[in-house]
Amino acid sequence: MPSCHSCERMTDRDKGNAPLWDSIYRGDHWDLVHAYNTSWLGWLVLVLRRHVEAIADLSPGEAQELGALLRQVSQALKKETGCSKTYVMQFAESASHPHVHFHVVPRMPKQAPEDISYKVLRHLGVPLNERPSESELNAFAHALRGHLAETRI
Ligand SMILES: [Zn+2]
């Protein structure tokens, strides 16, 4: 199998080498991380803990945990950001990581028209100088962990 960026990060988490924002929560089948290349603080990603390239290939257990996590992560995001709802997207189209992962993005009450729906994707893949700092990401991750614990994840 060619190298997969998602699997490489998974290995770092397994070794305890990942920063807090890249290891917010580890479930039986899914890891919760903050997106590394976004300007949108709170842009989370649920990454499947094994290399699968299509949702059709998820096991029943993986699918079941995903459903519960989408709900709980959305509740935690609402508590932390005040978002009115969350957007969920899955493509697995990156050449460097064709690995099932779900983007979970807070949709704010007064979100700008140019950021509504799929247009929010313009905040992904941004240059380094537009991304939140490491300390901002870790502070967000820490707060989110607290909210997730409240929902008994
Ligand atoms: Zn992979």
PDB file of C-alpha atoms and ligand atoms in Angstrom:
ATOM      1  CA  MET A   1       0.000   0.000   0.000  1.00  0.00           C
ATOM      2  CA  PRO A   2       1.397   3.459  -0.811  1.00  0.00           C
ATOM      3  CA  SER A   3       2.027   5.681   2.195  1.00  0.00           C
ATOM      4  CA  CYS A   4      -1.096   7.332   3.590  1.00  0.00           C
ATOM      5  CA  HIS A   5      -0.890  10.597   5.523  1.00  0.00           C
ATOM      6  CA  SER A   6      -3.861   9.579   7.724  1.00  0.00           C
ATOM      7  CA  CYS A   7      -2.230   6.238   8.592  1.00  0.00           C
ATOM      8  CA  GLU A   8       1.091   7.988   9.351  1.00  0.00           C
ATOM      9  CA  ARG A   9      -0.653  10.344  11.805  1.00  0.00           C
ATOM     10  CA  MET A  10      -2.443   7.344  13.325  1.00  0.00           C
ATOM     11  CA  THR A  11       0.955   5.751  13.971  1.00  0.00           C
ATOM     12  CA  ASP A  12       2.127   8.955  15.693  1.00  0.00           C
ATOM     13  CA  ARG A  13      -0.956   8.867  17.938  1.00  0.00           C
ATOM     14  CA  ASP A  14      -0.335   5.191  18.724  1.00  0.00           C
ATOM     15  CA  LYS A  15       3.220   6.101  19.797  1.00  0.00           C
ATOM     16  CA  GLY A  16       2.012   9.036  21.900  1.00  0.00           C
ATOM     17  CA  ASN A  17       3.828  11.498  19.635  1.00  0.00           C
ATOM     18  CA  ALA A  18       0.822  13.557  18.521  1.00  0.00           C
ATOM     19  CA  PRO A  19       0.025  17.029  19.893  1.00  0.00           C
ATOM     20  CA  LEU A  20      -3.255  17.421  21.787  1.00  0.00           C
ATOM     21  CA  TRP A  21      -5.046  18.989  18.802  1.00  0.00           C
ATOM     22  CA  ASP A  22      -4.175  15.912  16.706  1.00  0.00           C
ATOM     23  CA  SER A  23      -5.426  13.482  19.351  1.00  0.00           C
ATOM     24  CA  ILE A  24      -8.501  15.022  20.971  1.00  0.00           C
ATOM     25  CA  TYR A  25     -10.294  11.724  21.453  1.00  0.00           C
ATOM     26  CA  ARG A  26      -9.598   8.093  20.516  1.00  0.00           C
ATOM     27  CA  GLY A  27     -12.565   5.779  20.160  1.00  0.00           C
ATOM     28  CA  ASP A  28     -12.637   2.079  19.388  1.00  0.00           C
ATOM     29  CA  HIS A  29     -12.828   2.786  15.643  1.00  0.00           C
ATOM     30  CA  TRP A  30     -12.398   6.559  15.173  1.00  0.00           C
ATOM     31  CA  ASP A  31      -9.954   9.266  16.211  1.00  0.00           C
ATOM     32  CA  LEU A  32     -11.078  12.870  16.651  1.00  0.00           C
ATOM     33  CA  VAL A  33      -8.552  15.493  15.563  1.00  0.00           C
ATOM     34  CA  HIS A  34      -8.499  19.158  14.560  1.00  0.00           C
ATOM     35  CA  ALA A  35      -7.863  19.736  10.850  1.00  0.00           C
ATOM     36  CA  TYR A  36      -4.217  20.682  10.325  1.00  0.00           C
ATOM     37  CA  ASN A  37      -4.638  22.886   7.260  1.00  0.00           C
ATOM     38  CA  THR A  38      -7.628  25.097   7.996  1.00  0.00           C
ATOM     39  CA  SER A  39      -8.110  28.742   8.992  1.00  0.00           C
ATOM     40  CA  TRP A  40     -11.395  27.774  10.717  1.00  0.00           C
ATOM     41  CA  LEU A  41     -10.838  27.179  14.433  1.00  0.00           C
ATOM     42  CA  GLY A  42     -13.073  24.252  15.402  1.00  0.00           C
ATOM     43  CA  TRP A  43     -12.833  22.398  12.067  1.00  0.00           C
ATOM     44  CA  LEU A  44     -12.702  18.815  13.334  1.00  0.00           C
ATOM     45  CA  VAL A  45     -12.093  15.517  11.578  1.00  0.00           C
ATOM     46  CA  LEU A  46     -13.162  11.997  12.550  1.00  0.00           C
ATOM     47  CA  VAL A  47     -10.558   9.613  11.117  1.00  0.00           C
ATOM     48  CA  LEU A  48     -11.199   5.889  10.809  1.00  0.00           C
ATOM     49  CA  ARG A  49      -8.561   3.917  12.738  1.00  0.00           C
ATOM     50  CA  ARG A  50      -7.884   1.518   9.880  1.00  0.00           C
ATOM     51  CA  HIS A  51      -7.197   2.196   6.222  1.00  0.00           C
ATOM     52  CA  VAL A  52     -10.508   2.045   4.330  1.00  0.00           C
ATOM     53  CA  GLU A  53     -11.187   4.105   1.222  1.00  0.00           C
ATOM     54  CA  ALA A  54     -14.989   3.865   0.884  1.00  0.00           C
ATOM     55  CA  ILE A  55     -17.833   4.219   3.387  1.00  0.00           C
ATOM     56  CA  ALA A  56     -19.402   1.087   1.915  1.00  0.00           C
ATOM     57  CA  ASP A  57     -16.520  -0.890   3.441  1.00  0.00           C
ATOM     58  CA  LEU A  58     -17.119   0.218   7.048  1.00  0.00           C
ATOM     59  CA  SER A  59     -17.891  -2.574   9.510  1.00  0.00           C
ATOM     60  CA  PRO A  60     -21.204  -2.451  11.395  1.00  0.00           C
ATOM     61  CA  GLY A  61     -19.317  -1.473  14.567  1.00  0.00           C
ATOM     62  CA  GLU A  62     -17.471   1.353  12.796  1.00  0.00           C
ATOM     63  CA  ALA A  63     -20.739   2.674  11.372  1.00  0.00           C
ATOM     64  CA  GLN A  64     -22.465   2.505  14.735  1.00  0.00           C
ATOM     65  CA  GLU A  65     -19.714   4.377  16.566  1.00  0.00           C
ATOM     66  CA  LEU A  66     -19.588   6.974  13.787  1.00  0.00           C
ATOM     67  CA  GLY A  67     -23.264   7.805  14.258  1.00  0.00           C
ATOM     68  CA  ALA A  68     -22.857   8.279  17.999  1.00  0.00           C
ATOM     69  CA  LEU A  69     -19.681  10.336  17.578  1.00  0.00           C
ATOM     70  CA  LEU A  70     -21.202  12.685  14.984  1.00  0.00           C
ATOM     71  CA  ARG A  71     -23.906  13.516  17.500  1.00  0.00           C
ATOM     72  CA  GLN A  72     -21.573  13.902  20.490  1.00  0.00           C
ATOM     73  CA  VAL A  73     -18.915  15.882  18.625  1.00  0.00           C
ATOM     74  CA  SER A  74     -21.625  18.192  17.282  1.00  0.00           C
ATOM     75  CA  GLN A  75     -22.931  18.719  20.828  1.00  0.00           C
ATOM     76  CA  ALA A  76     -19.418  19.494  22.074  1.00  0.00           C
ATOM     77  CA  LEU A  77     -18.832  21.944  19.205  1.00  0.00           C
ATOM     78  CA  LYS A  78     -22.108  23.682  19.981  1.00  0.00           C
ATOM     79  CA  LYS A  79     -21.062  24.120  23.625  1.00  0.00           C
ATOM     80  CA  GLU A  80     -17.618  25.432  22.743  1.00  0.00           C
ATOM     81  CA  THR A  81     -18.343  27.651  19.726  1.00  0.00           C
ATOM     82  CA  GLY A  82     -22.038  28.510  20.016  1.00  0.00           C
ATOM     83  CA  CYS A  83     -22.583  27.113  16.517  1.00  0.00           C
ATOM     84  CA  SER A  84     -26.171  26.654  15.390  1.00  0.00           C
ATOM     85  CA  LYS A  85     -25.380  23.303  13.747  1.00  0.00           C
ATOM     86  CA  THR A  86     -22.528  21.372  12.179  1.00  0.00           C
ATOM     87  CA  TYR A  87     -21.603  20.559   8.597  1.00  0.00           C
ATOM     88  CA  VAL A  88     -20.402  16.997   7.863  1.00  0.00           C
ATOM     89  CA  MET A  89     -18.372  16.132   4.741  1.00  0.00           C
ATOM     90  CA  GLN A  90     -16.543  13.029   3.563  1.00  0.00           C
ATOM     91  CA  PHE A  91     -14.562  12.744   0.312  1.00  0.00           C
ATOM     92  CA  ALA A  92     -11.392  10.638   0.861  1.00  0.00           C
ATOM     93  CA  GLU A  93     -10.103  12.054  -2.420  1.00  0.00           C
ATOM     94  CA  SER A  94      -6.689  13.343  -1.364  1.00  0.00           C
ATOM     95  CA  ALA A  95      -3.909  11.603  -3.291  1.00  0.00           C
ATOM     96  CA  SER A  96      -1.800  11.545  -0.113  1.00  0.00           C
ATOM     97  CA  HIS A  97      -4.546  10.122   2.108  1.00  0.00           C
ATOM     98  CA  PRO A  98      -7.438   8.364   0.341  1.00  0.00           C
ATOM     99  CA  HIS A  99      -8.631   7.261   3.781  1.00  0.00           C
ATOM    100  CA  VAL A 100     -12.188   7.588   5.103  1.00  0.00           C
ATOM    101  CA  HIS A 101     -12.440  10.701   7.297  1.00  0.00           C
ATOM    102  CA  PHE A 102     -15.395  12.934   8.116  1.00  0.00           C
ATOM    103  CA  HIS A 103     -15.025  16.704   8.386  1.00  0.00           C
ATOM    104  CA  VAL A 104     -17.245  18.111  11.181  1.00  0.00           C
ATOM    105  CA  VAL A 105     -17.413  21.890  10.923  1.00  0.00           C
ATOM    106  CA  PRO A 106     -19.217  24.346  13.210  1.00  0.00           C
ATOM    107  CA  ARG A 107     -21.757  26.491  11.345  1.00  0.00           C
ATOM    108  CA  MET A 108     -22.051  29.801  13.184  1.00  0.00           C
ATOM    109  CA  PRO A 109     -25.341  31.705  13.663  1.00  0.00           C
ATOM    110  CA  LYS A 110     -24.117  34.761  11.731  1.00  0.00           C
ATOM    111  CA  GLN A 111     -21.918  32.967   9.233  1.00  0.00           C
ATOM    112  CA  ALA A 112     -20.980  35.068   6.198  1.00  0.00           C
ATOM    113  CA  PRO A 113     -22.845  34.225   2.967  1.00  0.00           C
ATOM    114  CA  GLU A 114     -19.527  33.326   1.304  1.00  0.00           C
ATOM    115  CA  ASP A 115     -18.991  30.631   3.959  1.00  0.00           C
ATOM    116  CA  ILE A 116     -22.418  28.965   3.787  1.00  0.00           C
ATOM    117  CA  SER A 117     -22.704  25.277   2.862  1.00  0.00           C
ATOM    118  CA  TYR A 118     -19.940  23.849   0.630  1.00  0.00           C
ATOM    119  CA  LYS A 119     -18.399  27.318   0.306  1.00  0.00           C
ATOM    120  CA  VAL A 120     -16.870  26.826   3.769  1.00  0.00           C
ATOM    121  CA  LEU A 121     -14.362  24.545   2.028  1.00  0.00           C
ATOM    122  CA  ARG A 122     -12.413  27.659   0.985  1.00  0.00           C
ATOM    123  CA  HIS A 123     -11.082  27.592   4.576  1.00  0.00           C
ATOM    124  CA  LEU A 124      -9.385  24.233   4.034  1.00  0.00           C
ATOM    125  CA  GLY A 125      -5.931  23.861   2.501  1.00  0.00           C
ATOM    126  CA  VAL A 126      -4.925  27.406   3.432  1.00  0.00           C
ATOM    127  CA  PRO A 127      -1.325  28.646   3.793  1.00  0.00           C
ATOM    128  CA  LEU A 128       0.434  28.216   7.132  1.00  0.00           C
ATOM    129  CA  ASN A 129       0.152  31.915   8.034  1.00  0.00           C
ATOM    130  CA  GLU A 130      -3.667  31.741   7.904  1.00  0.00           C
ATOM    131  CA  ARG A 131      -3.954  28.767  10.280  1.00  0.00           C
ATOM    132  CA  PRO A 132      -4.571  29.020  14.042  1.00  0.00           C
ATOM    133  CA  SER A 133      -1.417  28.789  16.145  1.00  0.00           C
ATOM    134  CA  GLU A 134      -0.380  25.552  17.847  1.00  0.00           C
ATOM    135  CA  SER A 135      -1.392  27.016  21.221  1.00  0.00           C
ATOM    136  CA  GLU A 136      -4.825  28.096  19.911  1.00  0.00           C
ATOM    137  CA  LEU A 137      -5.397  24.605  18.510  1.00  0.00           C
ATOM    138  CA  ASN A 138      -4.347  22.946  21.764  1.00  0.00           C
ATOM    139  CA  ALA A 139      -6.507  25.282  23.881  1.00  0.00           C
ATOM    140  CA  PHE A 140      -9.478  24.481  21.671  1.00  0.00           C
ATOM    141  CA  ALA A 141      -8.758  20.749  21.889  1.00  0.00           C
ATOM    142  CA  HIS A 142      -8.506  20.937  25.683  1.00  0.00           C
ATOM    143  CA  ALA A 143     -11.873  22.712  25.967  1.00  0.00           C
ATOM    144  CA  LEU A 144     -13.495  20.267  23.582  1.00  0.00           C
ATOM    145  CA  ARG A 145     -12.250  17.301  25.611  1.00  0.00           C
ATOM    146  CA  GLY A 146     -14.049  18.745  28.622  1.00  0.00           C
ATOM    147  CA  HIS A 147     -17.323  19.023  26.702  1.00  0.00           C
ATOM    148  CA  LEU A 148     -16.955  15.499  25.318  1.00  0.00           C
ATOM    149  CA  ALA A 149     -16.454  14.165  28.845  1.00  0.00           C
ATOM    150  CA  GLU A 150     -19.713  15.879  29.862  1.00  0.00           C
ATOM    151  CA  THR A 151     -21.568  14.014  27.123  1.00  0.00           C
ATOM    152  CA  ARG A 152     -20.054  10.743  28.437  1.00  0.00           C
ATOM    153  CA  ILE A 153     -18.356   9.872  25.186  1.00  0.00           C
TER     154      ILE A 153
HETATM  155 ZN    ZN B   1      -4.733   5.325   5.536  1.00  0.00          ZN
END
